[in-house]
Short mmCIF file of the C-alpha atoms (twelve columns), coordinates in Angstrom:
data_MODEL
# 
_entry.id   MODEL 
# 
loop_
_atom_site.group_PDB 
_atom_site.id 
_atom_site.type_symbol 
_atom_site.label_atom_id 
_atom_site.label_alt_id 
_atom_site.label_comp_id 
_atom_site.label_asym_id 
_atom_site.label_seq_id 
_atom_site.Cartn_x 
_atom_site.Cartn_y 
_atom_site.Cartn_z 
_atom_site.pdbx_PDB_model_num 
ATOM 1  C CA . MET A 1  -0.078 0.148   -0.151  1 
ATOM 2  C CA . TRP A 2  2.690  2.347   1.077   1 
ATOM 3  C CA . PHE A 3  4.313  2.031   -2.938  1 
ATOM 4  C CA . TYR A 4  0.860  2.703   -4.079  1 
ATOM 5  C CA . ARG A 5  0.718  5.753   -2.569  1 
ATOM 6  C CA . ILE A 6  4.151  7.313   -3.285  1 
ATOM 7  C CA . ILE A 7  3.447  6.453   -7.027  1 
ATOM 8  C CA . ASN A 8  0.494  8.266   -6.572  1 
ATOM 9  C CA . SER A 9  2.118  11.345  -5.079  1 
ATOM 10 C CA . PHE A 10 4.552  11.421  -7.671  1 
ATOM 11 C CA . LEU A 11 1.700  11.434  -10.174 1 
ATOM 12 C CA . GLY A 12 0.099  14.216  -8.494  1 
ATOM 13 C CA . ILE A 13 -2.748 12.870  -7.026  1 
ATOM 14 C CA . ARG A 14 -1.752 13.172  -3.578  1 
ATOM 15 C CA . LYS A 15 -0.613 16.473  -1.298  1 
ATOM 16 C CA . LYS A 16 2.679  16.796  -0.537  1 
ATOM 17 C CA . ASP A 17 2.272  16.413  2.959   1 
ATOM 18 C CA . GLU A 18 0.942  12.978  2.478   1 
ATOM 19 C CA . LEU A 19 3.917  12.212  0.680   1 
ATOM 20 C CA . LYS A 20 6.577  13.349  3.454   1 
ATOM 21 C CA . LYS A 21 4.456  10.921  5.967   1 
ATOM 22 C CA . ASP A 22 4.903  8.190   3.555   1 
ATOM 23 C CA . LEU A 23 8.623  8.775   2.893   1 
ATOM 24 C CA . ASN A 24 9.427  8.908   6.818   1 
ATOM 25 C CA . ASN A 25 7.810  5.729   7.057   1 
ATOM 26 C CA . ILE A 26 10.105 3.736   4.437   1 
ATOM 27 C CA . SER A 27 12.691 1.595   6.010   1 
ATOM 28 C CA . LEU A 28 16.028 -0.031  4.765   1 
ATOM 29 C CA . PHE A 29 13.991 -3.432  4.208   1 
ATOM 30 C CA . LYS A 30 11.270 -1.843  2.041   1 
ATOM 31 C CA . VAL A 31 13.661 -0.134  -0.064  1 
ATOM 32 C CA . ILE A 32 15.692 -3.375  -0.711  1 
ATOM 33 C CA . LEU A 33 12.501 -5.047  -1.205  1 
ATOM 34 C CA . LEU A 34 11.529 -2.658  -4.064  1 
ATOM 35 C CA . PHE A 35 14.813 -2.749  -5.512  1 
ATOM 36 C CA . LEU A 36 14.940 -6.774  -5.584  1 
ATOM 37 C CA . VAL A 37 11.016 -6.612  -7.021  1 
ATOM 38 C CA . ILE A 38 12.055 -3.949  -9.695  1 
ATOM 39 C CA . ASN A 39 15.287 -5.552  -10.535 1 
ATOM 40 C CA . LEU A 40 13.584 -9.041  -10.787 1 
ATOM 41 C CA . SER A 41 10.659 -7.921  -12.958 1 
ATOM 42 C CA . PHE A 42 13.139 -6.074  -15.661 1 
ATOM 43 C CA . ILE A 43 15.513 -9.247  -15.611 1 
ATOM 44 C CA . SER A 44 12.524 -11.232 -16.447 1 
ATOM 45 C CA . LEU A 45 11.000 -9.130  -19.328 1 
ATOM 46 C CA . ILE A 46 14.468 -8.742  -20.830 1 
ATOM 47 C CA . LEU A 47 14.328 -12.807 -20.642 1 
ATOM 48 C CA . VAL A 48 10.810 -13.512 -21.865 1 
ATOM 49 C CA . ILE A 49 11.702 -10.600 -24.950 1 
ATOM 50 C CA . THR A 50 15.049 -12.685 -25.781 1 
ATOM 51 C CA . SER A 51 13.502 -15.754 -25.731 1 
ATOM 52 C CA . PHE A 52 10.644 -14.938 -27.944 1 
ATOM 53 C CA . PHE A 53 12.934 -13.533 -30.728 1 
ATOM 54 C CA . ASN A 54 15.181 -16.445 -30.589 1 
ATOM 55 C CA . GLU A 55 12.700 -18.872 -31.452 1 
# 
């Protein structure tokens, strides 16, 4: 839920104060988890695209 709120705030949907509150609640674990999820999804997407063109 926190990730969804941060994305919405960057898109201009939420207020600046709510963004500050969400950013204060981010922990190191959440940042590492977000980094891993984004990297794994990107790597998976690249593998799917390359396997599609290799066949």
